[in-house]
Amino acid sequence: MAMSTELSEAGTLDGSLEQAADRQTGLTDICSGTAGSRMASVAEYYAGKNVLITGATGFMGKVLVEKLLRSCPEVKALYILVRPKAGQSMQQRVSDMMKCKLFDRVREDNPDFHQKIIPISSELMQPGLAISPEDVEKLTACINIVFHCAATIRFDEPLKHALQLNVIATQQLLSLAQQMHHLEAFIHISTAYANCNRKYIDEVIYPPPVEPKKLIESLEWMDDGIVRDITPRLIGNRPNTYTYTKALAEYVVQQEQDKLNIGIIRPSIVGASWQEPFPGWIDNFNGPSGVFIAAGKGILRTMRANNDAVADLIPVDVVINLTLAAGWYTAVHRPKTALVYNCTTGGINPFHWGEIGTYAHHVMSSFKRNPLEQAFRRPNANITSNYLINQYWILVSHKFPALIYDLFLRLSGQKPQMMRIFNRLHKAISLLEYFSSQDWEWNSENMSMLMSQLTPEDRKTFNFDVRQLNWPEYIENYCIGTKKYVLNEDMSDIPAARQHLRKLRNIRYTFNTLLVVFIWRVFIARSQMARNIWYFVVSLCFKFLSYFRASSTLTN
């Protein structure tokens, strides 16, 4: 208990207030120092530069590599840290990445673009990032700008593992950056939810929940069981180890602001591309992607969210455009303190979870026009803020159908799987519930300031103005993107998928009809009143059909 108390007392509110004041002073000095001279455009700045990127094989990293190659064609080289995987060499991983459809536009403009990508073998879990002495010498001699995108984004990551990937690896990269002779900027990708224990989040680095060095030293001697037991006490009112360790990483980065030119990007929930390189590109099941796919497959039928809370979704190309612009600004202006950019939509162009009903209609309509292959049921989902209603629909629309389907699989000699799938879905949805049931307000002055510093041409090329974002159109493209790029389904197979949906509709109507007949027959056998009602309803139906036939005959 004494150790936990000591760790939790790092930092004060006064420190964050001082930092906010320093930031304002720094911005004034920066802006006044370059008023009279023409600055290079963003693309001109990156011309001839050597760039180091961590996490380049991940979702955001790939988009960053593609954007640099396409919009900054004169960039000299992109050095990317790559971890060899079991059964796949570093070169093979990079080769597979460059074959991705994401790079089609770059491939058209420059078929030899791969020559600018230089992989460096690295392992974030190892001391010194496991970079060889030869590669360290190469990087320290030539790198001009670092983009640190690598991180574990798993919400349920064990604390030791999350600390190693998100904090210790960041420390080691900063140590390497300090050795770079020509480094002009270090850009760290954080998250808007690093300080989700606060309702109002300014563009400052808040005091850390613990002193990172003390935490690392304390956890070194503990086994995994002890760490697991004390994790809830350590993370406090944060929901998971991801947001906790990202807050620590921001503090670690801030400590080097006297030695390096630093910028920190805080995106909210990163989703599919809005415009670049084409609308709707996505390559993972994380966050909204998994929810949309589960809804499109007819698996997800209910989700709990606070109707009044902002659903802060940010397209990946917006984040990357802001990141590259921040890299340019940080290198050219050399701010005295690390500038933080809250990359969110909630305060600029918001939509609320309560409005998702409207967008859910777009999601369902999109998946009915462009259905996913082999859907379990017809797409039909609803969002509620009521816990009991949500639990009712989970029972009726999730667990009961899963049990019936698994029984059918058992009887047909197959392995049951639907209940396992639904359990995994419920676990994923429960991890998101913290973010869909609360509301935050982010200040985005630095984002607006950066936009004002760009030339009109750069604002088009590196567009991060989310005021222009049309949500229904974006959600439509997002849904199609999950079909084309995540599930790799061919759009030419849509007629067969539509036929499958019609088959599912007929099965549903048949089942519902049989269920109604069964229920009424049970009541009819036991109650004279129910029998009278049944005969009345049946006769009414026959009268309606007779009237309909007569009307059709007269019309003809």
mmCIF file of N, CA and C in Angstrom, residues 219-337:
data_model
loop_
_atom_site.group_PDB
_atom_site.id
_atom_site.type_symbol
_atom_site.label_atom_id
_atom_site.label_comp_id
_atom_site.label_asym_id
_atom_site.label_seq_id
_atom_site.Cartn_x
_atom_site.Cartn_y
_atom_site.Cartn_z
ATOM 1 N N LEU A 219 8.134 -2.591 -10.875
ATOM 2 C CA LEU A 219 7.544 -3.761 -11.529
ATOM 3 C C LEU A 219 8.581 -4.787 -11.968
ATOM 4 N N GLU A 220 9.853 -4.388 -12.029
ATOM 5 C CA GLU A 220 10.893 -5.283 -12.517
ATOM 6 C C GLU A 220 10.980 -6.564 -11.691
ATOM 7 N N TRP A 221 10.843 -6.455 -10.348
ATOM 8 C CA TRP A 221 11.022 -7.613 -9.480
ATOM 9 C C TRP A 221 9.734 -8.386 -9.222
ATOM 10 N N MET A 222 8.600 -7.890 -9.728
ATOM 11 C CA MET A 222 7.316 -8.554 -9.479
ATOM 12 C C MET A 222 7.008 -9.588 -10.562
ATOM 13 N N ASP A 223 6.404 -10.701 -10.141
ATOM 14 C CA ASP A 223 5.962 -11.655 -11.159
ATOM 15 C C ASP A 223 4.627 -11.186 -11.742
ATOM 16 N N ASP A 224 4.211 -11.831 -12.830
ATOM 17 C CA ASP A 224 3.031 -11.371 -13.565
ATOM 18 C C ASP A 224 1.760 -11.415 -12.718
ATOM 19 N N GLY A 225 1.685 -12.398 -11.806
ATOM 20 C CA GLY A 225 0.490 -12.509 -10.962
ATOM 21 C C GLY A 225 0.320 -11.323 -10.040
ATOM 22 N N ILE A 226 1.415 -10.893 -9.416
ATOM 23 C CA ILE A 226 1.347 -9.736 -8.521
ATOM 24 C C ILE A 226 0.986 -8.476 -9.296
ATOM 25 N N VAL A 227 1.620 -8.309 -10.470
ATOM 26 C CA VAL A 227 1.334 -7.133 -11.299
ATOM 27 C C VAL A 227 -0.134 -7.104 -11.701
ATOM 28 N N ARG A 228 -0.660 -8.277 -12.067
ATOM 29 C CA ARG A 228 -2.077 -8.345 -12.455
ATOM 30 C C ARG A 228 -2.983 -7.951 -11.295
ATOM 31 N N ASP A 229 -2.614 -8.343 -10.078
ATOM 32 C CA ASP A 229 -3.442 -8.040 -8.911
ATOM 33 C C ASP A 229 -3.444 -6.552 -8.564
ATOM 34 N N ILE A 230 -2.301 -5.875 -8.754
ATOM 35 C CA ILE A 230 -2.222 -4.454 -8.368
ATOM 36 C C ILE A 230 -2.564 -3.503 -9.509
ATOM 37 N N THR A 231 -2.764 -4.046 -10.723
ATOM 38 C CA THR A 231 -3.042 -3.182 -11.884
ATOM 39 C C THR A 231 -4.264 -2.286 -11.682
ATOM 40 N N PRO A 232 -5.415 -2.814 -11.197
ATOM 41 C CA PRO A 232 -6.577 -1.927 -11.018
ATOM 42 C C PRO A 232 -6.286 -0.755 -10.084
ATOM 43 N N ARG A 233 -5.498 -0.994 -9.026
ATOM 44 C CA ARG A 233 -5.177 0.088 -8.098
ATOM 45 C C ARG A 233 -4.261 1.116 -8.757
ATOM 46 N N LEU A 234 -3.334 0.652 -9.601
ATOM 47 C CA LEU A 234 -2.395 1.566 -10.247
ATOM 48 C C LEU A 234 -3.080 2.442 -11.289
ATOM 49 N N ILE A 235 -3.925 1.834 -12.134
ATOM 50 C CA ILE A 235 -4.532 2.625 -13.215
ATOM 51 C C ILE A 235 -5.649 3.523 -12.688
ATOM 52 N N GLY A 236 -6.146 3.237 -11.477
ATOM 53 C CA GLY A 236 -7.116 4.141 -10.848
ATOM 54 C C GLY A 236 -8.381 4.306 -11.657
ATOM 55 N N ASN A 237 -8.735 5.571 -11.978
ATOM 56 C CA ASN A 237 -9.977 5.842 -12.701
ATOM 57 C C ASN A 237 -9.803 5.865 -14.213
ATOM 58 N N ARG A 238 -8.698 5.329 -14.695
ATOM 59 C CA ARG A 238 -8.568 5.089 -16.138
ATOM 60 C C ARG A 238 -9.116 3.699 -16.455
ATOM 61 N N PRO A 239 -9.624 3.502 -17.682
ATOM 62 C CA PRO A 239 -10.331 2.242 -17.965
ATOM 63 C C PRO A 239 -9.426 1.063 -18.276
ATOM 64 N N ASN A 240 -8.182 1.318 -18.698
ATOM 65 C CA ASN A 240 -7.334 0.218 -19.153
ATOM 66 C C ASN A 240 -5.860 0.606 -19.136
ATOM 67 N N THR A 241 -5.006 -0.375 -19.386
ATOM 68 C CA THR A 241 -3.558 -0.145 -19.374
ATOM 69 C C THR A 241 -3.109 0.668 -20.589
ATOM 70 N N TYR A 242 -3.889 0.645 -21.663
ATOM 71 C CA TYR A 242 -3.523 1.415 -22.858
ATOM 72 C C TYR A 242 -3.498 2.911 -22.568
ATOM 73 N N THR A 243 -4.612 3.464 -22.067
ATOM 74 C CA THR A 243 -4.668 4.904 -21.789
ATOM 75 C C THR A 243 -3.691 5.283 -20.680
ATOM 76 N N TYR A 244 -3.501 4.390 -19.725
ATOM 77 C CA TYR A 244 -2.591 4.631 -18.601
ATOM 78 C C TYR A 244 -1.147 4.778 -19.089
ATOM 79 N N THR A 245 -0.695 3.825 -19.902
ATOM 80 C CA THR A 245 0.702 3.870 -20.365
ATOM 81 C C THR A 245 0.929 4.962 -21.413
ATOM 82 N N LYS A 246 -0.103 5.321 -22.166
ATOM 83 C CA LYS A 246 0.065 6.423 -23.128
ATOM 84 C C LYS A 246 0.232 7.758 -22.397
ATOM 85 N N ALA A 247 -0.424 7.911 -21.238
ATOM 86 C CA ALA A 247 -0.219 9.119 -20.428
ATOM 87 C C ALA A 247 1.212 9.171 -19.906
ATOM 88 N N LEU A 248 1.728 8.035 -19.482
ATOM 89 C CA LEU A 248 3.113 7.976 -19.017
ATOM 90 C C LEU A 248 4.080 8.293 -20.152
ATOM 91 N N ALA A 249 3.786 7.792 -21.347
ATOM 92 C CA ALA A 249 4.664 8.022 -22.501
ATOM 93 C C ALA A 249 4.733 9.509 -22.852
ATOM 94 N N GLU A 250 3.604 10.221 -22.746
ATOM 95 C CA GLU A 250 3.615 11.664 -23.013
ATOM 96 C C GLU A 250 4.570 12.385 -22.065
ATOM 97 N N TYR A 251 4.537 11.997 -20.809
ATOM 98 C CA TYR A 251 5.424 12.632 -19.820
ATOM 99 C C TYR A 251 6.887 12.331 -20.143
ATOM 100 N N VAL A 252 7.164 11.087 -20.543
ATOM 101 C CA VAL A 252 8.529 10.694 -20.909
ATOM 102 C C VAL A 252 9.030 11.538 -22.087
ATOM 103 N N VAL A 253 8.172 11.736 -23.080
ATOM 104 C CA VAL A 253 8.541 12.547 -24.247
ATOM 105 C C VAL A 253 8.775 13.997 -23.838
ATOM 106 N N GLN A 254 7.912 14.504 -22.965
ATOM 107 C CA GLN A 254 8.033 15.906 -22.538
ATOM 108 C C GLN A 254 9.376 16.182 -21.854
ATOM 109 N N GLN A 255 9.908 15.198 -21.150
ATOM 110 C CA GLN A 255 11.160 15.391 -20.424
ATOM 111 C C GLN A 255 12.338 15.711 -21.345
ATOM 112 N N GLU A 256 12.192 15.430 -22.629
ATOM 113 C CA GLU A 256 13.277 15.673 -23.584
ATOM 114 C C GLU A 256 13.064 16.934 -24.408
ATOM 115 N N GLN A 257 12.087 17.760 -24.061
ATOM 116 C CA GLN A 257 11.770 18.922 -24.892
ATOM 117 C C GLN A 257 12.868 19.979 -24.894
ATOM 118 N N ASP A 258 13.769 19.944 -23.909
ATOM 119 C CA ASP A 258 14.900 20.880 -23.915
ATOM 120 C C ASP A 258 16.003 20.442 -24.866
ATOM 121 N N LYS A 259 15.982 19.165 -25.246
ATOM 122 C CA LYS A 259 17.047 18.626 -26.098
ATOM 123 C C LYS A 259 16.582 18.368 -27.527
ATOM 124 N N LEU A 260 15.257 18.176 -27.699
ATOM 125 C CA LEU A 260 14.704 17.845 -29.014
ATOM 126 C C LEU A 260 13.524 18.758 -29.337
ATOM 127 N N ASN A 261 13.266 18.945 -30.638
ATOM 128 C CA ASN A 261 12.058 19.649 -31.094
ATOM 129 C C ASN A 261 10.936 18.623 -31.169
ATOM 130 N N ILE A 262 9.946 18.774 -30.304
ATOM 131 C CA ILE A 262 8.953 17.716 -30.120
ATOM 132 C C ILE A 262 7.542 18.197 -30.430
ATOM 133 N N GLY A 263 6.775 17.319 -31.076
ATOM 134 C CA GLY A 263 5.344 17.515 -31.274
ATOM 135 C C GLY A 263 4.616 16.235 -30.877
ATOM 136 N N ILE A 264 3.431 16.382 -30.288
ATOM 137 C CA ILE A 264 2.646 15.230 -29.850
ATOM 138 C C ILE A 264 1.258 15.303 -30.480
ATOM 139 N N ILE A 265 0.872 14.233 -31.171
ATOM 140 C CA ILE A 265 -0.432 14.163 -31.835
ATOM 141 C C ILE A 265 -1.341 13.265 -31.006
ATOM 142 N N ARG A 266 -2.549 13.772 -30.690
ATOM 143 C CA ARG A 266 -3.519 12.993 -29.913
ATOM 144 C C ARG A 266 -4.791 12.730 -30.729
ATOM 145 N N PRO A 267 -4.817 11.677 -31.530
ATOM 146 C CA PRO A 267 -6.050 11.350 -32.250
ATOM 147 C C PRO A 267 -7.056 10.671 -31.343
ATOM 148 N N SER A 268 -8.342 10.817 -31.661
ATOM 149 C CA SER A 268 -9.385 10.133 -30.894
ATOM 150 C C SER A 268 -9.554 8.715 -31.449
ATOM 151 N N ILE A 269 -10.757 8.305 -31.831
ATOM 152 C CA ILE A 269 -10.981 6.949 -32.352
ATOM 153 C C ILE A 269 -10.694 6.970 -33.853
ATOM 154 N N VAL A 270 -9.597 6.362 -34.255
ATOM 155 C CA VAL A 270 -9.143 6.453 -35.650
ATOM 156 C C VAL A 270 -9.918 5.446 -36.502
ATOM 157 N N GLY A 271 -10.539 5.960 -37.560
ATOM 158 C CA GLY A 271 -11.341 5.117 -38.454
ATOM 159 C C GLY A 271 -10.814 5.127 -39.871
ATOM 160 N N ALA A 272 -11.613 4.636 -40.787
ATOM 161 C CA ALA A 272 -11.242 4.510 -42.206
ATOM 162 C C ALA A 272 -10.918 5.877 -42.808
ATOM 163 N N SER A 273 -10.245 5.837 -43.958
ATOM 164 C CA SER A 273 -9.856 7.082 -44.625
ATOM 165 C C SER A 273 -11.085 7.830 -45.124
ATOM 166 N N TRP A 274 -10.971 9.123 -45.126
ATOM 167 C CA TRP A 274 -12.040 10.010 -45.596
ATOM 168 C C TRP A 274 -11.878 10.268 -47.097
ATOM 169 N N GLN A 275 -10.678 10.683 -47.513
ATOM 170 C CA GLN A 275 -10.440 11.037 -48.913
ATOM 171 C C GLN A 275 -9.223 10.336 -49.519
ATOM 172 N N GLU A 276 -8.172 10.116 -48.707
ATOM 173 C CA GLU A 276 -6.897 9.668 -49.247
ATOM 174 C C GLU A 276 -6.454 8.338 -48.653
ATOM 175 N N PRO A 277 -5.796 7.504 -49.478
ATOM 176 C CA PRO A 277 -5.589 7.684 -50.923
ATOM 177 C C PRO A 277 -6.871 7.472 -51.722
ATOM 178 N N PHE A 278 -7.867 6.868 -51.057
ATOM 179 C CA PHE A 278 -9.220 6.771 -51.617
ATOM 180 C C PHE A 278 -10.172 6.575 -50.441
ATOM 181 N N PRO A 279 -11.441 6.923 -50.602
ATOM 182 C CA PRO A 279 -12.377 6.861 -49.474
ATOM 183 C C PRO A 279 -12.577 5.438 -48.953
ATOM 184 N N GLY A 280 -12.623 5.324 -47.632
ATOM 185 C CA GLY A 280 -13.024 4.063 -47.010
ATOM 186 C C GLY A 280 -11.935 3.040 -46.789
ATOM 187 N N TRP A 281 -10.646 3.424 -46.988
ATOM 188 C CA TRP A 281 -9.616 2.389 -46.799
ATOM 189 C C TRP A 281 -9.439 2.079 -45.318
ATOM 190 N N ILE A 282 -9.438 0.788 -44.998
ATOM 191 C CA ILE A 282 -9.280 0.304 -43.625
ATOM 192 C C ILE A 282 -8.722 -1.110 -43.728
ATOM 193 N N ASP A 283 -7.922 -1.521 -42.755
ATOM 194 C CA ASP A 283 -7.321 -2.862 -42.858
ATOM 195 C C ASP A 283 -7.397 -3.653 -41.554
ATOM 196 N N ASN A 284 -8.293 -3.268 -40.633
ATOM 197 C CA ASN A 284 -8.333 -3.958 -39.339
ATOM 198 C C ASN A 284 -9.751 -3.987 -38.783
ATOM 199 N N PHE A 285 -9.911 -4.800 -37.724
ATOM 200 C CA PHE A 285 -11.214 -4.966 -37.074
ATOM 201 C C PHE A 285 -11.351 -4.080 -35.839
ATOM 202 N N ASN A 286 -10.390 -3.219 -35.583
ATOM 203 C CA ASN A 286 -10.389 -2.434 -34.346
ATOM 204 C C ASN A 286 -11.521 -1.406 -34.320
ATOM 205 N N GLY A 287 -12.010 -1.126 -33.109
ATOM 206 C CA GLY A 287 -12.975 -0.037 -32.908
ATOM 207 C C GLY A 287 -14.219 -0.154 -33.769
ATOM 208 N N PRO A 288 -14.573 0.935 -34.472
ATOM 209 C CA PRO A 288 -15.809 0.955 -35.265
ATOM 210 C C PRO A 288 -15.828 -0.093 -36.373
ATOM 211 N N SER A 289 -14.659 -0.449 -36.914
ATOM 212 C CA SER A 289 -14.615 -1.419 -38.017
ATOM 213 C C SER A 289 -15.243 -2.740 -37.600
ATOM 214 N N GLY A 290 -14.835 -3.252 -36.443
ATOM 215 C CA GLY A 290 -15.394 -4.510 -35.963
ATOM 216 C C GLY A 290 -16.881 -4.413 -35.695
ATOM 217 N N VAL A 291 -17.314 -3.261 -35.175
ATOM 218 C CA VAL A 291 -18.748 -3.057 -34.893
ATOM 219 C C VAL A 291 -19.539 -3.061 -36.199
ATOM 220 N N PHE A 292 -19.035 -2.336 -37.213
ATOM 221 C CA PHE A 292 -19.734 -2.273 -38.497
ATOM 222 C C PHE A 292 -19.811 -3.657 -39.151
ATOM 223 N N ILE A 293 -18.709 -4.394 -39.114
ATOM 224 C CA ILE A 293 -18.692 -5.724 -39.737
ATOM 225 C C ILE A 293 -19.644 -6.661 -39.009
ATOM 226 N N ALA A 294 -19.627 -6.623 -37.672
ATOM 227 C CA ALA A 294 -20.531 -7.472 -36.894
ATOM 228 C C ALA A 294 -21.991 -7.129 -37.197
ATOM 229 N N ALA A 295 -22.293 -5.837 -37.364
ATOM 230 C CA ALA A 295 -23.654 -5.423 -37.714
ATOM 231 C C ALA A 295 -23.995 -5.859 -39.136
ATOM 232 N N GLY A 296 -23.042 -5.705 -40.064
ATOM 233 C CA GLY A 296 -23.277 -6.088 -41.452
ATOM 234 C C GLY A 296 -23.478 -7.578 -41.629
ATOM 235 N N LYS A 297 -22.834 -8.368 -40.782
ATOM 236 C CA LYS A 297 -22.993 -9.829 -40.841
ATOM 237 C C LYS A 297 -24.274 -10.293 -40.149
ATOM 238 N N GLY A 298 -24.971 -9.349 -39.489
ATOM 239 C CA GLY A 298 -26.190 -9.707 -38.773
ATOM 240 C C GLY A 298 -25.923 -10.329 -37.418
ATOM 241 N N ILE A 299 -24.668 -10.249 -36.941
ATOM 242 C CA ILE A 299 -24.319 -10.819 -35.632
ATOM 243 C C ILE A 299 -24.668 -9.838 -34.519
ATOM 244 N N LEU A 300 -24.232 -8.587 -34.680
ATOM 245 C CA LEU A 300 -24.520 -7.556 -33.679
ATOM 246 C C LEU A 300 -25.913 -6.982 -33.904
ATOM 247 N N ARG A 301 -26.745 -7.070 -32.870
ATOM 248 C CA ARG A 301 -28.102 -6.530 -32.974
ATOM 249 C C ARG A 301 -28.365 -5.424 -31.957
ATOM 250 N N THR A 302 -27.522 -5.302 -30.942
ATOM 251 C CA THR A 302 -27.738 -4.274 -29.916
ATOM 252 C C THR A 302 -26.403 -3.810 -29.360
ATOM 253 N N MET A 303 -26.345 -2.535 -28.962
ATOM 254 C CA MET A 303 -25.137 -1.958 -28.378
ATOM 255 C C MET A 303 -25.559 -0.862 -27.413
ATOM 256 N N ARG A 304 -24.840 -0.763 -26.300
ATOM 257 C CA ARG A 304 -25.185 0.238 -25.295
ATOM 258 C C ARG A 304 -24.294 1.455 -25.430
ATOM 259 N N ALA A 305 -24.910 2.656 -25.445
ATOM 260 C CA ALA A 305 -24.168 3.909 -25.524
ATOM 261 C C ALA A 305 -25.009 5.027 -24.933
ATOM 262 N N ASN A 306 -24.327 6.075 -24.446
ATOM 263 C CA ASN A 306 -25.002 7.255 -23.913
ATOM 264 C C ASN A 306 -25.432 8.143 -25.076
ATOM 265 N N ASN A 307 -26.733 8.377 -25.193
ATOM 266 C CA ASN A 307 -27.251 9.132 -26.334
ATOM 267 C C ASN A 307 -26.705 10.554 -26.414
ATOM 268 N N ASP A 308 -26.335 11.140 -25.275
ATOM 269 C CA ASP A 308 -25.878 12.531 -25.253
ATOM 270 C C ASP A 308 -24.364 12.670 -25.427
ATOM 271 N N ALA A 309 -23.643 11.549 -25.423
ATOM 272 C CA ALA A 309 -22.180 11.603 -25.520
ATOM 273 C C ALA A 309 -21.744 11.737 -26.973
ATOM 274 N N VAL A 310 -20.618 12.424 -27.181
ATOM 275 C CA VAL A 310 -20.064 12.601 -28.531
ATOM 276 C C VAL A 310 -19.336 11.333 -28.959
ATOM 277 N N ALA A 311 -19.650 10.850 -30.143
ATOM 278 C CA ALA A 311 -18.921 9.717 -30.730
ATOM 279 C C ALA A 311 -17.768 10.307 -31.536
ATOM 280 N N ASP A 312 -16.596 10.388 -30.917
ATOM 281 C CA ASP A 312 -15.480 11.125 -31.531
ATOM 282 C C ASP A 312 -14.643 10.232 -32.435
ATOM 283 N N LEU A 313 -15.074 10.153 -33.689
ATOM 284 C CA LEU A 313 -14.391 9.350 -34.703
ATOM 285 C C LEU A 313 -13.571 10.274 -35.588
ATOM 286 N N ILE A 314 -12.315 9.884 -35.891
ATOM 287 C CA ILE A 314 -11.446 10.719 -36.723
ATOM 288 C C ILE A 314 -10.880 9.869 -37.866
ATOM 289 N N PRO A 315 -11.042 10.298 -39.131
ATOM 290 C CA PRO A 315 -10.495 9.531 -40.253
ATOM 291 C C PRO A 315 -8.967 9.469 -40.200
ATOM 292 N N VAL A 316 -8.414 8.346 -40.616
ATOM 293 C CA VAL A 316 -6.967 8.140 -40.514
ATOM 294 C C VAL A 316 -6.191 9.131 -41.372
ATOM 295 N N ASP A 317 -6.708 9.514 -42.548
ATOM 296 C CA ASP A 317 -5.963 10.440 -43.400
ATOM 297 C C ASP A 317 -5.924 11.842 -42.791
ATOM 298 N N VAL A 318 -6.928 12.196 -41.992
ATOM 299 C CA VAL A 318 -6.900 13.481 -41.278
ATOM 300 C C VAL A 318 -5.758 13.476 -40.269
ATOM 301 N N VAL A 319 -5.622 12.368 -39.531
ATOM 302 C CA VAL A 319 -4.554 12.257 -38.533
ATOM 303 C C VAL A 319 -3.184 12.347 -39.195
ATOM 304 N N ILE A 320 -3.014 11.655 -40.304
ATOM 305 C CA ILE A 320 -1.709 11.626 -40.978
ATOM 306 C C ILE A 320 -1.380 12.984 -41.592
ATOM 307 N N ASN A 321 -2.358 13.647 -42.180
ATOM 308 C CA ASN A 321 -2.106 14.988 -42.727
ATOM 309 C C ASN A 321 -1.686 15.958 -41.624
ATOM 310 N N LEU A 322 -2.368 15.893 -40.476
ATOM 311 C CA LEU A 322 -1.993 16.731 -39.344
ATOM 312 C C LEU A 322 -0.591 16.370 -38.851
ATOM 313 N N THR A 323 -0.278 15.088 -38.806
ATOM 314 C CA THR A 323 1.033 14.629 -38.337
ATOM 315 C C THR A 323 2.156 15.170 -39.204
ATOM 316 N N LEU A 324 1.986 15.108 -40.528
ATOM 317 C CA LEU A 324 3.028 15.607 -41.436
ATOM 318 C C LEU A 324 3.149 17.124 -41.351
ATOM 319 N N ALA A 325 2.010 17.807 -41.212
ATOM 320 C CA ALA A 325 2.055 19.266 -41.069
ATOM 321 C C ALA A 325 2.730 19.647 -39.751
ATOM 322 N N ALA A 326 2.445 18.888 -38.688
ATOM 323 C CA ALA A 326 3.071 19.155 -37.387
ATOM 324 C C ALA A 326 4.571 18.898 -37.449
ATOM 325 N N GLY A 327 4.999 17.884 -38.216
ATOM 326 C CA GLY A 327 6.424 17.617 -38.390
ATOM 327 C C GLY A 327 7.123 18.783 -39.066
ATOM 328 N N TRP A 328 6.489 19.315 -40.106
ATOM 329 C CA TRP A 328 7.021 20.492 -40.813
ATOM 330 C C TRP A 328 7.102 21.687 -39.868
ATOM 331 N N TYR A 329 6.020 21.947 -39.137
ATOM 332 C CA TYR A 329 5.963 23.115 -38.259
ATOM 333 C C TYR A 329 6.997 23.008 -37.130
ATOM 334 N N THR A 330 7.105 21.824 -36.562
ATOM 335 C CA THR A 330 8.045 21.616 -35.458
ATOM 336 C C THR A 330 9.484 21.825 -35.909
ATOM 337 N N ALA A 331 9.811 21.335 -37.103
ATOM 338 C CA ALA A 331 11.177 21.458 -37.610
ATOM 339 C C ALA A 331 11.509 22.891 -38.021
ATOM 340 N N VAL A 332 10.549 23.566 -38.647
ATOM 341 C CA VAL A 332 10.813 24.919 -39.168
ATOM 342 C C VAL A 332 10.796 25.957 -38.039
ATOM 343 N N HIS A 333 9.849 25.849 -37.120
ATOM 344 C CA HIS A 333 9.679 26.860 -36.072
ATOM 345 C C HIS A 333 10.437 26.560 -34.787
ATOM 346 N N ARG A 334 10.781 25.303 -34.561
ATOM 347 C CA ARG A 334 11.528 24.891 -33.365
ATOM 348 C C ARG A 334 10.921 25.469 -32.085
ATOM 349 N N PRO A 335 9.713 25.045 -31.720
ATOM 350 C CA PRO A 335 9.056 25.592 -30.523
ATOM 351 C C PRO A 335 9.866 25.311 -29.259
ATOM 352 N N LYS A 336 9.747 26.216 -28.296
ATOM 353 C CA LYS A 336 10.515 26.089 -27.051
ATOM 354 C C LYS A 336 10.027 24.933 -26.192
ATOM 355 N N THR A 337 8.727 24.624 -26.273
ATOM 356 C CA THR A 337 8.163 23.496 -25.527
ATOM 357 C C THR A 337 7.408 22.595 -26.497
#
